[in-house]
XYZ file of C-alpha atoms in Angstrom:
184
model
C 25.409 13.935 33.373
C 27.690 17.097 32.542
C 26.254 19.460 30.028
C 29.124 18.549 27.363
C 27.926 14.859 27.538
C 24.379 15.908 26.925
C 25.217 17.925 24.137
C 27.170 15.027 22.504
C 24.230 12.506 23.093
C 21.963 15.241 21.492
C 24.193 15.642 18.664
C 24.382 12.085 17.942
C 20.739 11.440 18.295
C 20.098 14.326 15.788
C 22.671 12.770 13.420
C 20.921 9.450 13.749
C 17.468 10.708 13.070
C 18.701 12.768 9.852
C 20.633 9.605 8.481
C 17.311 7.691 9.035
C 15.398 10.234 7.103
C 17.979 10.202 4.297
C 17.869 6.432 4.125
C 14.240 6.400 4.190
C 13.828 8.909 1.420
C 16.359 7.009 -0.647
C 14.272 3.733 0.088
C 11.161 5.340 -1.012
C 12.582 5.874 -4.567
C 12.584 1.914 -5.064
C 9.167 1.289 -3.541
C 6.394 -0.061 -6.041
C 3.979 2.769 -6.699
C 1.132 0.961 -5.205
C 2.430 0.689 -1.821
C 2.460 4.392 -1.116
C -0.721 4.764 -3.291
C -1.993 8.301 -3.120
C -5.447 9.271 -3.590
C -6.975 11.957 -5.443
C -7.070 15.010 -3.468
C -9.739 16.691 -5.347
C -11.880 16.169 -8.143
C -11.568 17.922 -11.322
C -13.567 21.008 -11.824
C -17.176 20.543 -12.762
C -16.549 21.502 -16.477
C -14.222 18.809 -17.047
C -16.771 16.064 -18.234
C -15.652 14.435 -21.313
C -12.599 15.284 -23.499
C -12.237 16.424 -26.330
C -13.856 19.695 -25.229
C -13.320 21.416 -28.572
C -14.261 19.101 -31.713
C -12.707 21.479 -33.993
C -9.306 21.206 -31.836
C -9.195 17.714 -30.338
C -5.491 18.505 -29.171
C -6.852 21.593 -27.197
C -6.305 21.453 -23.299
C -9.453 20.258 -21.500
C -11.493 23.227 -19.971
C -11.430 22.744 -16.149
C -8.387 20.687 -15.862
C -6.823 22.921 -13.317
C -4.235 25.696 -13.283
C -0.321 25.875 -12.892
C 2.357 23.507 -14.145
C 0.729 19.974 -14.435
C 0.311 16.754 -16.284
C -3.240 16.343 -17.798
C -4.358 12.796 -18.705
C -7.667 12.196 -20.300
C -8.899 8.710 -19.709
C -11.407 8.681 -22.493
C -9.321 10.147 -25.093
C -6.005 8.520 -24.269
C -4.344 11.667 -24.353
C -1.794 13.588 -22.276
C -0.890 17.334 -22.180
C 2.307 18.789 -20.363
C 1.230 22.253 -19.116
C 3.644 24.958 -18.332
C 3.183 28.515 -16.636
C 0.395 30.381 -17.527
C -1.361 27.379 -19.005
C 0.853 27.093 -21.934
C 0.759 23.528 -23.425
C 4.312 22.501 -23.965
C 3.482 19.323 -25.569
C 0.425 17.064 -26.196
C 0.574 13.316 -27.316
C -1.537 10.018 -27.527
C -1.037 7.223 -25.119
C -1.819 3.530 -24.876
C -3.491 2.870 -21.540
C -3.144 -0.250 -19.273
C -6.093 -2.159 -18.440
C -6.661 -0.260 -15.071
C -7.410 3.382 -15.330
C -7.023 5.885 -12.556
C -10.090 7.597 -11.198
C -10.467 11.205 -12.270
C -8.993 13.640 -9.908
C -5.796 15.530 -8.976
C -2.548 13.425 -7.971
C 1.002 14.110 -7.575
C 4.076 12.258 -8.915
C 5.058 10.046 -6.026
C 7.960 8.015 -7.641
C 10.002 7.479 -10.765
C 12.227 4.897 -12.211
C 14.691 5.071 -14.880
C 14.579 1.569 -16.042
C 12.350 -1.352 -14.893
C 10.501 -4.299 -16.170
C 6.767 -3.419 -16.551
C 3.942 -5.705 -14.893
C 3.487 -7.076 -18.529
C 6.995 -8.296 -18.816
C 8.253 -5.529 -21.133
C 11.461 -3.649 -20.443
C 10.349 0.075 -19.737
C 11.952 3.296 -19.146
C 11.097 6.706 -17.778
C 8.584 5.417 -15.361
C 6.654 8.261 -13.590
C 3.963 6.859 -11.028
C 1.339 8.962 -9.494
C -1.360 6.550 -7.968
C -2.561 2.935 -7.700
C -5.700 1.248 -8.627
C -7.113 -2.313 -8.177
C -3.772 -3.313 -6.556
C -1.429 -2.075 -9.515
C 0.781 1.018 -9.748
C -0.525 3.489 -12.294
C 1.990 5.724 -14.130
C 3.415 6.763 -17.340
C 6.293 4.970 -19.015
C 7.793 4.008 -22.622
C 8.763 0.646 -23.807
C 12.505 0.393 -24.511
C 11.731 -1.285 -27.864
C 9.346 1.692 -28.661
C 6.284 -0.455 -28.683
C 2.843 0.974 -27.748
C 0.686 -1.972 -28.279
C -2.644 -2.826 -26.467
C -2.115 -4.703 -23.251
C -3.278 -8.290 -22.776
C -7.009 -7.643 -21.542
C -6.580 -10.585 -19.210
C -3.830 -8.940 -17.084
C -4.225 -5.898 -14.756
C -1.727 -3.323 -15.681
C -1.492 0.298 -14.761
C 1.231 1.475 -17.303
C 0.145 4.168 -19.465
C 2.593 3.739 -22.712
C 4.041 6.679 -24.415
C 6.402 6.620 -27.345
C 10.099 6.944 -26.395
C 10.226 10.553 -27.413
C 7.136 11.327 -25.391
C 8.594 9.404 -22.337
C 11.729 11.584 -22.600
C 9.452 14.599 -22.500
C 7.445 13.420 -19.601
C 10.756 12.384 -17.649
C 11.908 15.867 -17.915
C 8.639 17.399 -16.955
C 6.972 15.219 -14.339
C 9.408 15.185 -11.478
C 8.454 14.250 -7.879
C 5.622 16.290 -6.648
C 4.460 17.426 -9.890
C 0.516 17.657 -10.173
C -1.184 15.027 -12.464
C -4.928 15.998 -13.327
C -6.867 12.907 -14.595
C -10.118 13.945 -16.403
C -12.734 11.470 -17.721
């Protein structure tokens, strides 16, 4: 084959591979969170035992919850901290967990959806998924109607519900790849 034909074939193959990569990336945005389930990459620091760490300041960021910009979620306290540069807490708020809790550890945001229907049938917005547990996707979301009621204990749900205002803040802060630290 002449060298110009080989160059054309190489160019076509390269273009095809780039197109496949772009389509795969776009398709991954719509994949349920539990299909590409991530595992905790590390455990929280040894000092991260049970929140709140400071009884006089229950909203204080848990010691040993990592460094850098991140989301910190305390399973025991049903509380979230959005942590900016220099360990500065941008926002903290209470949440209503689903019936399935993520294991303590360090995760990353793997997918997001602007609006979907939750596993409990409730329309939700600003879904930020970071792992899966017991066959369900686990992530933060806000009910479109603003409700944060406790989930049906007979259903396995991984949605950690926030108010709509807190959901807006989470949506802006927790982009794909953002670290999520889960502490007990």
